[in-house]
Coordinates of C-alpha atoms in Angstrom, one line a residue:
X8 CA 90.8 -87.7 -139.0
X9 CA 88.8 -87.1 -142.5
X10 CA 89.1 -88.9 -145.4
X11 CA 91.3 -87.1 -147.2
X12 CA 93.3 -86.7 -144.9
X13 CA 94.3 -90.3 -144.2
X14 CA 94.0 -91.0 -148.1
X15 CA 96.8 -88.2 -148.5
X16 CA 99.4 -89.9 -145.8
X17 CA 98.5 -93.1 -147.7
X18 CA 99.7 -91.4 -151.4
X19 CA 102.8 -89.4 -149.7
X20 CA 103.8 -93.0 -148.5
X21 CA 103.4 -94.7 -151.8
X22 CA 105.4 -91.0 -153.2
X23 CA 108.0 -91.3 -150.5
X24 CA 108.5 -94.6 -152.1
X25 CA 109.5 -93.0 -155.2
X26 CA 111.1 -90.2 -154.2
X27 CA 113.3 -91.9 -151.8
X28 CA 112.6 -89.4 -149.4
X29 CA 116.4 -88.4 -147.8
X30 CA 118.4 -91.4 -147.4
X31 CA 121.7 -92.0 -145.8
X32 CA 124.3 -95.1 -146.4
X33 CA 127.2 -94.6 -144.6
X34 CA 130.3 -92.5 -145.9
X35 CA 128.9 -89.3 -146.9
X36 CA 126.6 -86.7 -145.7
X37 CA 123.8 -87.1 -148.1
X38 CA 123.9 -90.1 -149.5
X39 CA 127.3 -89.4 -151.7
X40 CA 129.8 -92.1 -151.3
X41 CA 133.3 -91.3 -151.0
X42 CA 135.5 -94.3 -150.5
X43 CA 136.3 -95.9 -154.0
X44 CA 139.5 -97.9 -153.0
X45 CA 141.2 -99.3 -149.9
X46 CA 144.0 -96.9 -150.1
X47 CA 141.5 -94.0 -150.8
X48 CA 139.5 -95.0 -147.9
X49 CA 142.5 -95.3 -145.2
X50 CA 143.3 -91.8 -146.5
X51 CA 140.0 -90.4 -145.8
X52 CA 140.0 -89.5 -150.2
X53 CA 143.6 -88.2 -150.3
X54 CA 144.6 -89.2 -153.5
X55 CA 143.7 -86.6 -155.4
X56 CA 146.9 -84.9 -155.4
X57 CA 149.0 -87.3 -154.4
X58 CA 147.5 -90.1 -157.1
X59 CA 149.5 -93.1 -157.3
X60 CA 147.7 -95.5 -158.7
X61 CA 144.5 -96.9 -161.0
X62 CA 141.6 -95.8 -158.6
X63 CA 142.5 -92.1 -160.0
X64 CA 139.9 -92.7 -162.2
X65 CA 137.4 -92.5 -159.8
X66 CA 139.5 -89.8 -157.4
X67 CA 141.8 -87.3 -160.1
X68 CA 141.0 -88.8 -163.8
X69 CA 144.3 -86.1 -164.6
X70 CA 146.6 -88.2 -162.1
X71 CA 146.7 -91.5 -164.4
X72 CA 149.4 -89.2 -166.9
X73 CA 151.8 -90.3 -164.0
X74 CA 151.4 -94.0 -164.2
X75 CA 153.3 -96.2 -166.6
X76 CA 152.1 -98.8 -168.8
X77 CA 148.9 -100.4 -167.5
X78 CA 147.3 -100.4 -164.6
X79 CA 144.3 -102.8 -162.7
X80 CA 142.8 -102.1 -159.4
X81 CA 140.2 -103.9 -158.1
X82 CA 138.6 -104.5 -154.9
X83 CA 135.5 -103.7 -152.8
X84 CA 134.4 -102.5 -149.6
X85 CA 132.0 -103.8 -146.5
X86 CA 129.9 -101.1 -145.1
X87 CA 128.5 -101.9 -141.4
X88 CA 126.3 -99.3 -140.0
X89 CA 123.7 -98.3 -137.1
X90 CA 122.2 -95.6 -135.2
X91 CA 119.2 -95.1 -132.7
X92 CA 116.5 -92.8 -132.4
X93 CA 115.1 -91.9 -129.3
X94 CA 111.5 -90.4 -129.0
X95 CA 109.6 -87.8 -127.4
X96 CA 109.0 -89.9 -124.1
X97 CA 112.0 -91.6 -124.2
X98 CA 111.5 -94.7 -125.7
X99 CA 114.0 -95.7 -128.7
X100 CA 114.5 -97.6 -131.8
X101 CA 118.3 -99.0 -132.5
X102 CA 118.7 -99.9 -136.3
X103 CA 118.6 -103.2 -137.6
X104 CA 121.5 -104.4 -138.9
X105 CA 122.3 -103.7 -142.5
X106 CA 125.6 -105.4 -144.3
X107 CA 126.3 -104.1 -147.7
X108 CA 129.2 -104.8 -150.0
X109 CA 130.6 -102.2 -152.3
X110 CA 132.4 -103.1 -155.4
X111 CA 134.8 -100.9 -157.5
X112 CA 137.5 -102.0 -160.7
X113 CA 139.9 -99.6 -162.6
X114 CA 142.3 -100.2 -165.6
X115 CA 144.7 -97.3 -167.5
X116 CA 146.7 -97.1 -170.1
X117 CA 149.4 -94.9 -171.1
X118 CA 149.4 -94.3 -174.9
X119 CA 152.4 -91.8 -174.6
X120 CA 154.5 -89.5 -172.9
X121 CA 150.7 -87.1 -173.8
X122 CA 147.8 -89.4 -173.7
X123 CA 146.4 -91.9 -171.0
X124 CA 143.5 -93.0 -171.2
X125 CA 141.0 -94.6 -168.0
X126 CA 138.3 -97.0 -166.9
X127 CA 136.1 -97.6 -163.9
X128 CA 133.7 -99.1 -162.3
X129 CA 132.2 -97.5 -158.5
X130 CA 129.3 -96.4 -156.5
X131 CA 128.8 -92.4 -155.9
X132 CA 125.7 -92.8 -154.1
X133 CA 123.7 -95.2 -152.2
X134 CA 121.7 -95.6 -149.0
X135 CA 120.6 -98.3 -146.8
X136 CA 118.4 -98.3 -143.0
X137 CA 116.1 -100.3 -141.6
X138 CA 114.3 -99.8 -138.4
X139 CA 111.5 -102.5 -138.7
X140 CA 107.5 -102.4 -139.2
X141 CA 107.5 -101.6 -135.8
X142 CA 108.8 -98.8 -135.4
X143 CA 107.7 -96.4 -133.1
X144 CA 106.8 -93.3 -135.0
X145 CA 103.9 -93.2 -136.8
X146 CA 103.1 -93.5 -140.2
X147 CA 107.0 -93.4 -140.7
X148 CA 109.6 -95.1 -143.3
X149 CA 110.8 -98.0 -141.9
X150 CA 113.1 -99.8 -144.6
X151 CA 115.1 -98.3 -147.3
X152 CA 117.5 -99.5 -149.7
X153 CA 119.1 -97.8 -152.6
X154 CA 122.1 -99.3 -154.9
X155 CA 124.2 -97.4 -157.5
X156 CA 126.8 -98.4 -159.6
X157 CA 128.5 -95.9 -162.0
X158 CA 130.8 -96.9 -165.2
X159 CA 133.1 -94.1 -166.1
X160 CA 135.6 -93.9 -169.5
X161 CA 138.3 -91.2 -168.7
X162 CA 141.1 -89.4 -170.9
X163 CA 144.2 -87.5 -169.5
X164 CA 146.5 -85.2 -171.5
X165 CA 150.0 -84.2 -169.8
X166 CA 149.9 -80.8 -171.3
X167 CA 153.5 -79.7 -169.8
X168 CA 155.6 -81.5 -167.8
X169 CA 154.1 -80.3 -164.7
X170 CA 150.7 -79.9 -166.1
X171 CA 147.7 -82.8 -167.1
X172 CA 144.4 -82.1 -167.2
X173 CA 141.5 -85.3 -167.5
X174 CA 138.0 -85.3 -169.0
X175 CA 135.5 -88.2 -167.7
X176 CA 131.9 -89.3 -168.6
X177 CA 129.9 -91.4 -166.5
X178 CA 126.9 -93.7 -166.4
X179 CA 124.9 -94.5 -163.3
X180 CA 122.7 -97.1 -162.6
X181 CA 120.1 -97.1 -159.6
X182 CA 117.9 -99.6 -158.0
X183 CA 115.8 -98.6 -155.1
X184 CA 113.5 -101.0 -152.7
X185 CA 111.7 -98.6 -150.0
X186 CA 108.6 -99.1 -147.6
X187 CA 106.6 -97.0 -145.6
X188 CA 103.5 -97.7 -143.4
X189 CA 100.4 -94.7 -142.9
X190 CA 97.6 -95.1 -140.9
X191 CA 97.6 -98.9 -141.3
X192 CA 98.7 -99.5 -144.7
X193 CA 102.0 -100.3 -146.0
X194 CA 103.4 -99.1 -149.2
X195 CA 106.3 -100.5 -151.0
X196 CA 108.6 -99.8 -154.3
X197 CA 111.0 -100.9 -156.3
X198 CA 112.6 -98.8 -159.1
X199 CA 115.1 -98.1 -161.2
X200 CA 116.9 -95.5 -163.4
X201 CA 119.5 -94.6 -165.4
X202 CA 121.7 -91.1 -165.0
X203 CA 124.6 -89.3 -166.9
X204 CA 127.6 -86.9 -165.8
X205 CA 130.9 -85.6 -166.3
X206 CA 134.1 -85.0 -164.3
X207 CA 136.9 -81.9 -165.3
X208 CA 140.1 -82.4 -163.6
X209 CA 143.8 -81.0 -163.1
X210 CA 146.9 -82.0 -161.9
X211 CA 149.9 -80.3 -161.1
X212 CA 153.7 -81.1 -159.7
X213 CA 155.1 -77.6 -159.0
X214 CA 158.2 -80.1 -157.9
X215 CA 159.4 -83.1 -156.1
X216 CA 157.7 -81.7 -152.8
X217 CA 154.6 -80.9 -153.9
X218 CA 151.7 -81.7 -156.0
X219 CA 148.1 -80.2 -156.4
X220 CA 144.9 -81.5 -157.8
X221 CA 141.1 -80.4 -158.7
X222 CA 138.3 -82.1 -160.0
X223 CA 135.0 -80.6 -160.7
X224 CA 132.1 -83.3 -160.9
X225 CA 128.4 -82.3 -162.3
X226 CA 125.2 -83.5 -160.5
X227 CA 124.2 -87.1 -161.2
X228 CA 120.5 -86.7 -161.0
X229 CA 118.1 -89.7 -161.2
X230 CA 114.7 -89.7 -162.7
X231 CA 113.5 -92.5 -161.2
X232 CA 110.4 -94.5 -162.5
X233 CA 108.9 -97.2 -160.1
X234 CA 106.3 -99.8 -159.7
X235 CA 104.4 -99.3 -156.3
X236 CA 102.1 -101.2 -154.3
X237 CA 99.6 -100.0 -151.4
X238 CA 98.3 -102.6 -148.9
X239 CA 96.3 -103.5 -145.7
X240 CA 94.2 -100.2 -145.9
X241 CA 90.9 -100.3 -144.4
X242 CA 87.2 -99.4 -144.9
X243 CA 86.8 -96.6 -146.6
X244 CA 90.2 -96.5 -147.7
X245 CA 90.6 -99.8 -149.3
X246 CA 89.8 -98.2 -152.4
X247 CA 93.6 -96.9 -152.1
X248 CA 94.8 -100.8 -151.8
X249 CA 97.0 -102.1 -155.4
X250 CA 99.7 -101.1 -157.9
X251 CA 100.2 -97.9 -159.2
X252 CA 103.0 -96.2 -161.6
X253 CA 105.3 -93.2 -160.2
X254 CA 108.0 -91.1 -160.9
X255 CA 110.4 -88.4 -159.1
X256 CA 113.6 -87.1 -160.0
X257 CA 116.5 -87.1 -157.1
X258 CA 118.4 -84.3 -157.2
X259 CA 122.7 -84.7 -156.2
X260 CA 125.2 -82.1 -156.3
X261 CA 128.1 -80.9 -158.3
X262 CA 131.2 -81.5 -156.2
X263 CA 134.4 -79.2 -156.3
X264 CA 137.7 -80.5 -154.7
X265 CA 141.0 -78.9 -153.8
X266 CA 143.9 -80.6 -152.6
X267 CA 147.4 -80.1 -152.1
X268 CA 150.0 -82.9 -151.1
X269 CA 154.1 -82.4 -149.8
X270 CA 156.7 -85.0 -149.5
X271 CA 159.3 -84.0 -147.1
X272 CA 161.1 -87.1 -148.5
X273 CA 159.9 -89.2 -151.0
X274 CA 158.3 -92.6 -149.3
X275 CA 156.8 -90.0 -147.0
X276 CA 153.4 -87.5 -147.7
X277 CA 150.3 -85.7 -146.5
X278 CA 147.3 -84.3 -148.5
X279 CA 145.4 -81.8 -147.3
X280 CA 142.0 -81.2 -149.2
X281 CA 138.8 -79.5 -149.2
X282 CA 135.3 -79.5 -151.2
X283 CA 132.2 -78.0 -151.5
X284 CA 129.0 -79.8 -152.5
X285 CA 125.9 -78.3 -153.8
X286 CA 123.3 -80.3 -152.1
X287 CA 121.2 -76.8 -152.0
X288 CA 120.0 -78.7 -155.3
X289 CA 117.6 -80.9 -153.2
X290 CA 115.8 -78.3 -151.8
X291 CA 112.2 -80.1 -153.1
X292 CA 110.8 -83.4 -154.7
X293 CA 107.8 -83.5 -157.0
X294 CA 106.2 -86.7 -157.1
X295 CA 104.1 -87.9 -159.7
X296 CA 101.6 -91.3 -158.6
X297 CA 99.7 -92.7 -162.0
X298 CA 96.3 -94.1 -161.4
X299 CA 95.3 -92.9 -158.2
X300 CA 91.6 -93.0 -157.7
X301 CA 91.7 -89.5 -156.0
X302 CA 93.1 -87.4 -158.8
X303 CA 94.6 -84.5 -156.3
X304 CA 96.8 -87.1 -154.9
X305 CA 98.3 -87.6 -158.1
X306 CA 100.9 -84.9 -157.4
X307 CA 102.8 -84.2 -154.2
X308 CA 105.8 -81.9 -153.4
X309 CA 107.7 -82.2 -150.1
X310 CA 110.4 -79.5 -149.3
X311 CA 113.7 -80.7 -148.0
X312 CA 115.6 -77.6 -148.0
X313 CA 119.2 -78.6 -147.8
X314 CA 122.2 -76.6 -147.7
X315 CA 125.3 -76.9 -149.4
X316 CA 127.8 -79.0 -147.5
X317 CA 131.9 -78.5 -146.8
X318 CA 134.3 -81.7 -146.8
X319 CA 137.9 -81.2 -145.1
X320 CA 140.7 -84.1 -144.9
X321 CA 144.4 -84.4 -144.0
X322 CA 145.8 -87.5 -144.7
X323 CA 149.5 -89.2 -144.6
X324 CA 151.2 -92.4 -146.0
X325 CA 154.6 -93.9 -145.3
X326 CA 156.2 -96.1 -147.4
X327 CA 158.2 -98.4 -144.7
X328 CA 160.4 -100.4 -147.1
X329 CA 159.8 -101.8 -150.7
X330 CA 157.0 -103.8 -149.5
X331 CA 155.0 -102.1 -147.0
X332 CA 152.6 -98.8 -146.4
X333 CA 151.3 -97.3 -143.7
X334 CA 148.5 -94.9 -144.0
X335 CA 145.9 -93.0 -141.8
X336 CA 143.5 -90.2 -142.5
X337 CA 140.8 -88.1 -140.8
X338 CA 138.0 -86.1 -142.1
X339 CA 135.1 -84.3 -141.5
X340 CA 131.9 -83.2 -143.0
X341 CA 128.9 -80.5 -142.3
X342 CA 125.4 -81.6 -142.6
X343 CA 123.4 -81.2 -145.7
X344 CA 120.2 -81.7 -143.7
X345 CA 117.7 -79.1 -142.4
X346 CA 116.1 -80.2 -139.0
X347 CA 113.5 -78.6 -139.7
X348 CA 112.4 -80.9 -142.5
X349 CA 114.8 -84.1 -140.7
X350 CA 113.4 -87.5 -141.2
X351 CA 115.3 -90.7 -140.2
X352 CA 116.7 -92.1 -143.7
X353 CA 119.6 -89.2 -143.2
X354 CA 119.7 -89.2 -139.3
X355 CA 123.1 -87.3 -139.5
X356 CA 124.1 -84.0 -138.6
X357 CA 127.8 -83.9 -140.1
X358 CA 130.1 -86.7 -139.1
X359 CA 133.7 -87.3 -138.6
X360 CA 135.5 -90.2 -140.4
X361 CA 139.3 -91.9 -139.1
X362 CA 140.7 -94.2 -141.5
X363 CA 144.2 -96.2 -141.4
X364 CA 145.5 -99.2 -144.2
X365 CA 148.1 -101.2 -144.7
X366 CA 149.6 -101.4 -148.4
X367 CA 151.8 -104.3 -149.4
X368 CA 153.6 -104.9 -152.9
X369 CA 155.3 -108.0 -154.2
X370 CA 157.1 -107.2 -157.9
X371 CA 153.8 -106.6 -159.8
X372 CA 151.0 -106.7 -157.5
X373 CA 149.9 -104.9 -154.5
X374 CA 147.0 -105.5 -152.1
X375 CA 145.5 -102.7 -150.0
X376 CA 143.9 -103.2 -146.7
X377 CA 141.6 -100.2 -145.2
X378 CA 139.3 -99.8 -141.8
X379 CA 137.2 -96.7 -141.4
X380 CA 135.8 -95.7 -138.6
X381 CA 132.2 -93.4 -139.0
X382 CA 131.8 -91.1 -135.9
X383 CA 128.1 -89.0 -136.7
X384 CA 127.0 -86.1 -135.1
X385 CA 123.8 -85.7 -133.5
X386 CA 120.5 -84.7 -135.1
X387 CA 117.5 -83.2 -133.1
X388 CA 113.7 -83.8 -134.4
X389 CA 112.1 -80.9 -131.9
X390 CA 111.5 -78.9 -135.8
X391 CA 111.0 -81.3 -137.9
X392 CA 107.4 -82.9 -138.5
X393 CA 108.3 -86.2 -137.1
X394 CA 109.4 -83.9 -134.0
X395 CA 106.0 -82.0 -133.5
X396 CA 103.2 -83.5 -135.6
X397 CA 103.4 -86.5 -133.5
X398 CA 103.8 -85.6 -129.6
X399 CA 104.3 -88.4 -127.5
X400 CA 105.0 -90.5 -130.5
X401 CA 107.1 -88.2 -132.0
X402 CA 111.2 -88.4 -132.3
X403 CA 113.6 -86.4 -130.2
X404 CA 117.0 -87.2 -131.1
X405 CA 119.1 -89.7 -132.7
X406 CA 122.1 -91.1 -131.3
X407 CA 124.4 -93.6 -131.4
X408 CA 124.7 -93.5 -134.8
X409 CA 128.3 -94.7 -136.5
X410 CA 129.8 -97.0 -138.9
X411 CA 132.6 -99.6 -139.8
X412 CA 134.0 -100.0 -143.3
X413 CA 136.3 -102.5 -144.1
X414 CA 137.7 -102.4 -147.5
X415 CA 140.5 -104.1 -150.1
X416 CA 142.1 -103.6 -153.7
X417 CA 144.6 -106.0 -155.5
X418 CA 146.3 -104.1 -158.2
X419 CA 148.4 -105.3 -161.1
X420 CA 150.8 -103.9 -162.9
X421 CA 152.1 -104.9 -166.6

């Protein structure tokens, strides 16, 4: 293998650090996170007509119009996931395990019978996998970690008495930690960056029985700037071997979501919704890698190529007696991922979720209790580089890849 060669795997490892190649988490396809309360997690996100409480905010900013007085939600979620790729010749690689603990926090306020006004704290996008320096695949990324945590002021004005429509601004926060080995070396990163976006939204009771809702959410994109390190590489390579400076921008959709809710009776509902992501945003990554002492590797574009991805959901909740809720929900999402280009940060190819909670309330306060279960579809490598490049070493399938959330929110009322 020449020179170059092996000196170019050794810079797309230390870009792949930057870029953060096309990493997966848990609830979303993508890495879009979707469950931003316990309630909105048992009901696979069916709150966005239905509303209901403080986490509207993050689900239907327009909703809040219907709450009274003020409102605090707060709460988190545990995300437990795995999966296992299975090479070429059979051999396989199960994930190690990976915990990670989700936060989220909402408070509104009703000015008047017109104006509410909104505020929340929650992740829209995050990633986590970890399949050890060992891993079978060659020159491959083995460990991956990315963290976001998004602030969002939103205000609602009931324009009619069927009518509100919401406007929301948000601020996102990322950290990323990522490492990759090529052709002996390893190369790490951490990183950071800050990103901007906005949320429309609508909300409508046509009557007692029904409710709709629609929220339109631009692209959160992050232009990430990272510190990177490249070690272990040999004679004549070792040349390559220190810290360098990078930067890549990682490209997220614009969301649009649909959904309709009915009460037969009143302590009794179901929400059916739909959206459409644009993930066809991602379809490359320019990477930028300061310092390098071969100047051509200083710039490096991988395609990804992903398409645009559909989300359905039908949820239901039934409120038993003053004190206690059941709810359940099922969903499912296509892939955003073409296998073509498939590596095994994302290794997803659309994925069902089944969530069900418990809510209990006491005068003023509530506490919501969710379990989700992740079901993810298959993904084949026989297109992808990591399929063919590598032969014997190369990645078939992966399989056996799900996940369990478990999730809570204690809400106060005043």
């Amino acid at each position: 293998m020449s020179l170059l060669k092996k000196a170019s795997g050794i810079a797309l490892a230390a870009a792949m650090a930057v870029s953060l190649s096309s990493p997966q988490y848990a609830h979303a396809e993508g890495f879009a996170l979707q469950d931003w309360s316990a309630r909105g997690a048992a009901l696979a996100g069916g709150v966005v007509a239905r509303g209901g409480d403080a986490a509207a905010v993050a689900y239907n900013p327009a909703a809040i119009t219907e709450l009274e007085g003020t409102r605090i939600l707060a709460g988190g979620e545990l995300i437990m996931h795995t999966n296992t790729i299975v090479g070429a010749s059979g051999q396989e690689q199960k994930s190690n395990s990976k915990n990670y603990f989700a936060p989220h926090g909402y408070i509104t306020h009703k000015f008047n019978d017109s104006l509410s006004f909104g505020f929340g704290g929650f992740s829209r996008f995050g990633l986590g996998n970890n399949y050890g320096p060992a891993f079978f695949v060659p020159n491959s990324v083995f460990n991956v970690e990315l963290i976001t945590y998004t602030v969002s002021p939103v205000l609602a004005w009931k324009v009619t008495d069927k009518l509100s429509l919401g406007v929301g601004l948000e601020l996102s926060y990322g950290d990323v930690d990522f490492n990759q080995k090529m052709y002996g070396a390893i190369a790490g990163m951490t990183g950071d960056a800050w990103s901007p976006a906005f949320s429309l939204s609508a909300h409508y009771r046509f009557n007692e029985k029904w409710k709709a809702g629609f929220v339109y959410r631009s692209h959160s994109d992050y232009d990430f700037d990272g510190d990177l390190t490249i070690s272990g590489a040999s004679a004549p390579l070792a040349m390559l071997n220190g810290g360098y400076a990078g930067d890549a921008k990682l490209y997220t959709p614009d969301s649009y979501t649909l959904a309709l809710a009915y009460y037969p009776i009143p302590t009794w509902s179901f929400e059916a919704q739909v959206q459409y992501n644009t993930w066809s945003r991602y379809s490359n990554l320019r990477i930028n890698v300061y310092g390098m002492p071969l100047p051509q590797l200083s710039n490096i574009t991988s395609i990804k190529n992903w398409n645009d991805t559909w989300f359905f959901s039908l949820s239901t909740e039934y409120q038993y007696n003053d004190w206690l809720t059941f709810r359940a929900g099922a969903s499912y999402e296509t892939s955003p991922v073409d296998e073509h280009f498939a590596d095994f940060i994302a290794p997803s190819n659309g994925r069902w979720k089944y969530g069900v909670g418990l809510g209990f309330a006491q005068d003023d306060w509530s506490l919501d209790l969710g379990y989700v279960y992740h079901d993810i579809c298959t993904l084949h490598y026989g297109h992808s580089e990591f399929g063919t490049r590598y032969g014997a070493l190369g990645a078939d399938h992966a399989t056996d890849a799900h996940a369990h959330t478990v999730s809570f929110s204690i809400g106060y009322k005043f």
